mmCIF file of N, CA and C in Angstrom:
data_model
loop_
_atom_site.group_PDB
_atom_site.id
_atom_site.type_symbol
_atom_site.label_atom_id
_atom_site.label_comp_id
_atom_site.label_asym_id
_atom_site.label_seq_id
_atom_site.Cartn_x
_atom_site.Cartn_y
_atom_site.Cartn_z
ATOM 1 N N GLN A 32 34.934 -37.027 228.025
ATOM 2 C CA GLN A 32 35.792 -38.331 227.528
ATOM 3 C C GLN A 32 36.956 -38.378 227.684
ATOM 4 N N PRO A 33 37.983 -38.968 227.740
ATOM 5 C CA PRO A 33 37.479 -40.747 227.894
ATOM 6 C C PRO A 33 36.909 -40.893 229.860
ATOM 7 N N ARG A 34 36.244 -41.636 229.970
ATOM 8 C CA ARG A 34 36.069 -42.406 231.513
ATOM 9 C C ARG A 34 37.501 -43.001 231.986
ATOM 10 N N ASP A 35 37.364 -42.686 233.487
ATOM 11 C CA ASP A 35 38.780 -43.022 234.228
ATOM 12 C C ASP A 35 38.769 -44.770 233.678
ATOM 13 N N GLU A 36 39.814 -44.995 233.952
ATOM 14 C CA GLU A 36 40.459 -46.589 233.716
ATOM 15 C C GLU A 36 39.380 -47.094 232.309
ATOM 16 N N GLN A 37 39.436 -46.520 230.822
ATOM 17 C CA GLN A 37 38.931 -47.142 230.228
ATOM 18 C C GLN A 37 39.914 -47.375 229.093
ATOM 19 N N VAL A 38 39.556 -48.545 228.419
ATOM 20 C CA VAL A 38 40.775 -49.279 228.044
ATOM 21 C C VAL A 38 40.570 -49.223 226.243
ATOM 22 N N PHE A 39 41.669 -48.800 225.755
ATOM 23 C CA PHE A 39 41.544 -48.666 224.377
ATOM 24 C C PHE A 39 42.220 -49.396 223.293
ATOM 25 N N ASP A 40 41.959 -49.714 221.975
ATOM 26 C CA ASP A 40 42.576 -50.528 221.394
ATOM 27 C C ASP A 40 43.028 -49.553 220.056
ATOM 28 N N LYS A 41 43.219 -48.571 220.247
ATOM 29 C CA LYS A 41 43.818 -47.563 219.623
ATOM 30 C C LYS A 41 44.877 -46.748 220.335
ATOM 31 N N ARG A 42 46.055 -46.121 219.694
ATOM 32 C CA ARG A 42 47.044 -45.419 220.044
ATOM 33 C C ARG A 42 46.382 -43.887 220.013
ATOM 34 N N VAL A 43 45.782 -43.539 219.245
ATOM 35 C CA VAL A 43 44.968 -42.039 219.509
ATOM 36 C C VAL A 43 43.714 -42.344 219.774
ATOM 37 N N ILE A 44 43.500 -41.364 220.949
ATOM 38 C CA ILE A 44 42.161 -41.463 221.433
ATOM 39 C C ILE A 44 41.652 -39.657 221.237
ATOM 40 N N THR A 45 40.024 -39.707 221.685
ATOM 41 C CA THR A 45 39.429 -38.376 221.609
ATOM 42 C C THR A 45 39.437 -38.003 223.042
ATOM 43 N N VAL A 46 39.701 -36.802 223.473
ATOM 44 C CA VAL A 46 39.257 -36.045 224.518
ATOM 45 C C VAL A 46 38.415 -35.137 224.410
ATOM 46 N N SER A 47 37.553 -35.029 225.031
ATOM 47 C CA SER A 47 36.533 -34.163 224.874
ATOM 48 C C SER A 47 35.374 -33.871 225.627
ATOM 49 N N GLY A 48 35.384 -32.687 226.314
ATOM 50 C CA GLY A 48 34.387 -32.024 227.262
ATOM 51 C C GLY A 48 33.707 -30.915 227.244
ATOM 52 N N LYS A 49 33.119 -30.432 228.420
ATOM 53 C CA LYS A 49 32.667 -28.829 228.314
ATOM 54 C C LYS A 49 33.124 -28.281 229.454
ATOM 55 N N THR A 50 33.590 -27.030 229.138
ATOM 56 C CA THR A 50 33.862 -26.079 230.123
ATOM 57 C C THR A 50 33.201 -24.559 229.956
ATOM 58 N N GLU A 51 33.610 -23.769 230.524
ATOM 59 C CA GLU A 51 33.287 -22.520 229.865
ATOM 60 C C GLU A 51 33.764 -22.037 228.580
ATOM 61 N N PRO A 52 32.952 -21.289 227.428
ATOM 62 C CA PRO A 52 33.310 -20.616 226.629
ATOM 63 C C PRO A 52 34.951 -20.099 226.555
ATOM 64 N N LYS A 53 35.762 -20.244 225.409
ATOM 65 C CA LYS A 53 36.717 -19.822 225.276
ATOM 66 C C LYS A 53 37.812 -20.040 226.558
ATOM 67 N N VAL A 54 37.884 -21.132 226.584
ATOM 68 C CA VAL A 54 39.081 -21.176 227.546
ATOM 69 C C VAL A 54 40.123 -22.541 227.237
ATOM 70 N N SER A 55 41.271 -21.888 227.614
ATOM 71 C CA SER A 55 42.434 -22.663 227.259
ATOM 72 C C SER A 55 42.216 -24.421 227.694
ATOM 73 N N ILE A 56 42.320 -25.289 226.849
ATOM 74 C CA ILE A 56 42.588 -26.823 227.524
ATOM 75 C C ILE A 56 43.746 -27.274 227.252
ATOM 76 N N LEU A 57 44.742 -27.770 227.834
ATOM 77 C CA LEU A 57 45.747 -28.467 227.925
ATOM 78 C C LEU A 57 45.439 -29.928 228.268
ATOM 79 N N ILE A 58 46.281 -30.831 227.617
ATOM 80 C CA ILE A 58 45.911 -32.246 227.543
ATOM 81 C C ILE A 58 47.328 -32.948 228.092
ATOM 82 N N TYR A 59 47.627 -33.404 228.849
ATOM 83 C CA TYR A 59 49.217 -34.173 228.928
ATOM 84 C C TYR A 59 48.865 -35.839 229.103
ATOM 85 N N THR A 60 49.617 -36.218 228.783
ATOM 86 C CA THR A 60 50.275 -37.691 229.121
ATOM 87 C C THR A 60 51.353 -37.806 229.374
ATOM 88 N N GLN A 61 52.079 -38.884 229.852
ATOM 89 C CA GLN A 61 53.424 -39.237 230.231
ATOM 90 C C GLN A 61 54.353 -38.147 228.906
ATOM 91 N N GLU A 62 54.422 -38.725 227.874
ATOM 92 C CA GLU A 62 54.763 -38.650 226.509
ATOM 93 C C GLU A 62 54.185 -37.374 225.673
ATOM 94 N N ASN A 63 53.281 -37.030 225.722
ATOM 95 C CA ASN A 63 52.306 -35.900 224.801
ATOM 96 C C ASN A 63 51.867 -34.886 225.503
ATOM 97 N N GLU A 64 51.720 -33.706 224.484
ATOM 98 C CA GLU A 64 50.498 -32.921 225.175
ATOM 99 C C GLU A 64 50.196 -32.398 223.713
ATOM 100 N N GLU A 65 48.691 -31.775 224.087
ATOM 101 C CA GLU A 65 47.979 -31.499 223.028
ATOM 102 C C GLU A 65 47.316 -29.947 223.980
ATOM 103 N N THR A 66 46.910 -29.063 222.851
ATOM 104 C CA THR A 66 46.084 -27.744 223.640
ATOM 105 C C THR A 66 44.765 -27.651 222.621
ATOM 106 N N ALA A 67 43.952 -27.124 223.496
ATOM 107 C CA ALA A 67 42.767 -26.892 222.404
ATOM 108 C C ALA A 67 41.949 -25.628 223.158
ATOM 109 N N VAL A 68 40.840 -24.890 222.471
ATOM 110 C CA VAL A 68 40.217 -24.053 223.120
ATOM 111 C C VAL A 68 38.976 -24.147 223.036
ATOM 112 N N SER A 69 38.033 -24.053 223.929
ATOM 113 C CA SER A 69 36.394 -24.415 224.174
ATOM 114 C C SER A 69 35.909 -23.347 223.198
ATOM 115 N N ALA A 70 35.003 -23.859 222.630
ATOM 116 C CA ALA A 70 34.113 -23.113 221.795
ATOM 117 C C ALA A 70 33.182 -22.336 222.330
ATOM 118 N N ASN A 71 32.189 -21.104 221.598
ATOM 119 C CA ASN A 71 31.393 -20.631 222.369
ATOM 120 C C ASN A 71 30.287 -21.156 223.331
ATOM 121 N N ASP A 72 30.129 -22.948 222.809
ATOM 122 C CA ASP A 72 28.991 -23.185 223.825
ATOM 123 C C ASP A 72 30.020 -24.102 225.210
ATOM 124 N N GLY A 73 31.292 -23.883 225.056
ATOM 125 C CA GLY A 73 32.133 -24.555 225.957
ATOM 126 C C GLY A 73 32.757 -25.691 225.792
ATOM 127 N N SER A 74 31.987 -26.186 224.689
ATOM 128 C CA SER A 74 32.749 -27.538 224.379
ATOM 129 C C SER A 74 34.119 -27.709 223.807
ATOM 130 N N PHE A 75 34.804 -28.747 223.977
ATOM 131 C CA PHE A 75 35.868 -29.030 223.177
ATOM 132 C C PHE A 75 36.049 -30.544 222.958
ATOM 133 N N SER A 76 36.983 -30.810 221.695
ATOM 134 C CA SER A 76 37.366 -32.018 221.606
ATOM 135 C C SER A 76 38.721 -31.955 220.570
ATOM 136 N N THR A 77 39.311 -32.796 221.105
ATOM 137 C CA THR A 77 40.735 -32.923 220.631
ATOM 138 C C THR A 77 41.614 -34.550 220.224
ATOM 139 N N THR A 78 42.397 -34.859 219.902
ATOM 140 C CA THR A 78 42.894 -36.164 219.968
ATOM 141 C C THR A 78 44.382 -36.064 220.660
ATOM 142 N N ILE A 79 45.246 -37.189 220.781
ATOM 143 C CA ILE A 79 46.233 -37.130 221.707
ATOM 144 C C ILE A 79 46.559 -38.644 221.622
ATOM 145 N N ALA A 80 47.551 -38.921 221.433
ATOM 146 C CA ALA A 80 48.530 -40.305 221.437
ATOM 147 C C ALA A 80 48.809 -40.617 222.811
ATOM 148 N N ILE A 81 48.337 -42.270 222.974
ATOM 149 C CA ILE A 81 48.791 -42.694 224.237
ATOM 150 C C ILE A 81 49.566 -44.291 224.141
ATOM 151 N N SER A 82 50.468 -44.530 225.224
ATOM 152 C CA SER A 82 51.815 -45.214 224.880
ATOM 153 C C SER A 82 50.911 -46.528 225.164
ATOM 154 N N SER A 83 51.404 -47.920 224.751
ATOM 155 C CA SER A 83 51.053 -48.871 225.270
ATOM 156 C C SER A 83 51.220 -49.130 227.179
ATOM 157 N N GLY A 84 50.155 -50.077 227.401
ATOM 158 C CA GLY A 84 50.031 -49.848 228.980
ATOM 159 C C GLY A 84 49.259 -48.929 229.639
ATOM 160 N N VAL A 85 49.342 -48.509 230.672
ATOM 161 C CA VAL A 85 48.852 -47.479 231.276
ATOM 162 C C VAL A 85 49.283 -46.275 231.177
ATOM 163 N N ASN A 86 48.461 -45.208 231.243
ATOM 164 C CA ASN A 86 48.732 -43.905 230.732
ATOM 165 C C ASN A 86 48.281 -43.006 231.765
ATOM 166 N N LYS A 87 48.869 -42.111 232.628
ATOM 167 C CA LYS A 87 48.097 -41.148 233.297
ATOM 168 C C LYS A 87 47.646 -39.580 232.213
ATOM 169 N N LEU A 88 46.297 -39.452 232.414
ATOM 170 C CA LEU A 88 45.771 -38.156 231.144
ATOM 171 C C LEU A 88 45.573 -37.210 232.525
ATOM 172 N N SER A 89 46.169 -36.038 232.207
ATOM 173 C CA SER A 89 45.542 -34.684 232.911
ATOM 174 C C SER A 89 44.850 -33.753 231.682
ATOM 175 N N VAL A 90 44.137 -33.247 231.935
ATOM 176 C CA VAL A 90 43.035 -32.463 231.757
ATOM 177 C C VAL A 90 43.170 -31.226 232.232
ATOM 178 N N ILE A 91 43.749 -29.921 231.775
ATOM 179 C CA ILE A 91 43.670 -28.663 232.270
ATOM 180 C C ILE A 91 42.870 -27.433 231.807
ATOM 181 N N ALA A 92 41.801 -27.031 232.603
ATOM 182 C CA ALA A 92 41.577 -25.747 231.876
ATOM 183 C C ALA A 92 41.699 -24.682 232.506
ATOM 184 N N VAL A 93 42.091 -23.448 231.809
ATOM 185 C CA VAL A 93 42.595 -22.369 232.220
ATOM 186 C C VAL A 93 41.492 -20.975 231.879
ATOM 187 N N SER A 94 41.369 -20.348 232.751
ATOM 188 C CA SER A 94 40.218 -19.145 232.017
ATOM 189 C C SER A 94 41.078 -18.310 231.701
ATOM 190 N N SER A 95 40.060 -17.004 231.284
ATOM 191 C CA SER A 95 41.327 -16.013 230.866
ATOM 192 C C SER A 95 41.357 -14.949 232.573
ATOM 193 N N LEU A 96 40.626 -15.666 233.175
ATOM 194 C CA LEU A 96 40.950 -14.892 234.734
ATOM 195 C C LEU A 96 42.210 -15.607 235.506
ATOM 196 N N GLY A 97 42.465 -16.684 234.909
ATOM 197 C CA GLY A 97 43.784 -17.495 235.277
ATOM 198 C C GLY A 97 43.041 -18.546 236.069
ATOM 199 N N GLU A 98 41.935 -18.889 236.257
ATOM 200 C CA GLU A 98 41.210 -19.992 237.003
ATOM 201 C C GLU A 98 41.753 -21.236 236.366
ATOM 202 N N ILE A 99 41.811 -22.016 237.652
ATOM 203 C CA ILE A 99 42.341 -23.793 236.594
ATOM 204 C C ILE A 99 41.160 -24.665 237.199
ATOM 205 N N GLN A 100 41.405 -25.482 236.305
ATOM 206 C CA GLN A 100 40.417 -26.853 236.568
ATOM 207 C C GLN A 100 41.281 -27.991 236.381
ATOM 208 N N THR A 101 41.378 -29.142 237.027
ATOM 209 C CA THR A 101 42.217 -30.108 236.576
ATOM 210 C C THR A 101 41.414 -31.106 236.813
ATOM 211 N N ILE A 102 41.640 -32.297 235.527
ATOM 212 C CA ILE A 102 40.679 -33.464 235.419
ATOM 213 C C ILE A 102 41.450 -34.685 235.466
ATOM 214 N N ASN A 103 41.584 -35.777 236.308
ATOM 215 C CA ASN A 103 42.783 -36.596 235.784
ATOM 216 C C ASN A 103 41.923 -37.866 235.726
ATOM 217 N N ARG A 104 42.512 -38.417 234.745
ATOM 218 C CA ARG A 104 41.674 -39.931 234.483
ATOM 219 C C ARG A 104 43.345 -40.906 234.151
ATOM 220 N N THR A 105 42.806 -42.154 234.086
ATOM 221 C CA THR A 105 43.932 -43.207 233.951
ATOM 222 C C THR A 105 43.480 -43.955 232.708
ATOM 223 N N VAL A 106 43.981 -43.951 231.281
ATOM 224 C CA VAL A 106 43.630 -45.053 230.303
ATOM 225 C C VAL A 106 44.796 -45.869 229.885
ATOM 226 N N SER A 107 44.014 -46.848 229.409
ATOM 227 C CA SER A 107 45.237 -48.230 228.910
ATOM 228 C C SER A 107 44.841 -48.254 227.606
ATOM 229 N N PHE A 108 46.397 -48.612 226.803
ATOM 230 C CA PHE A 108 46.220 -49.354 225.354
ATOM 231 C C PHE A 108 46.802 -50.258 225.547
ATOM 232 N N THR A 109 45.963 -51.507 224.662
ATOM 233 C CA THR A 109 46.094 -52.809 224.482
ATOM 234 C C THR A 109 46.146 -53.072 223.276
ATOM 235 N N ASN A 110 46.662 -54.240 222.714
ATOM 236 C CA ASN A 110 46.520 -54.541 221.081
ATOM 237 C C ASN A 110 45.573 -56.206 220.906
ATOM 238 N N GLU A 111 45.253 -56.268 222.781
ATOM 239 C CA GLU A 111 44.951 -57.606 222.909
ATOM 240 C C GLU A 111 43.317 -57.457 222.215
ATOM 241 N N ASN A 112 42.527 -58.279 222.262
ATOM 242 C CA ASN A 112 41.235 -58.389 221.625
ATOM 243 C C ASN A 112 40.597 -58.686 223.167
ATOM 244 N N PHE A 113 39.709 -57.777 223.126
ATOM 245 C CA PHE A 113 39.199 -57.787 224.563
ATOM 246 C C PHE A 113 37.154 -57.194 224.080
#
């Protein structure tokens, strides 16, 4: 989560997923960054603030062996009713 091209009516969104256990997670937007570490079952969840309009979101998992996996999403914030 989030899905690609998802539209939000809140500036702070939850980013969550599943990877290998105890992996460092880096989450970036154009203006913010957050870090997390996956749990023993590989799950992770954190929040990040997004800007008005379209936001490019990158979620990067880095294992203890230096292996890197990146997932990119485009999400949008609007205060219009939908």
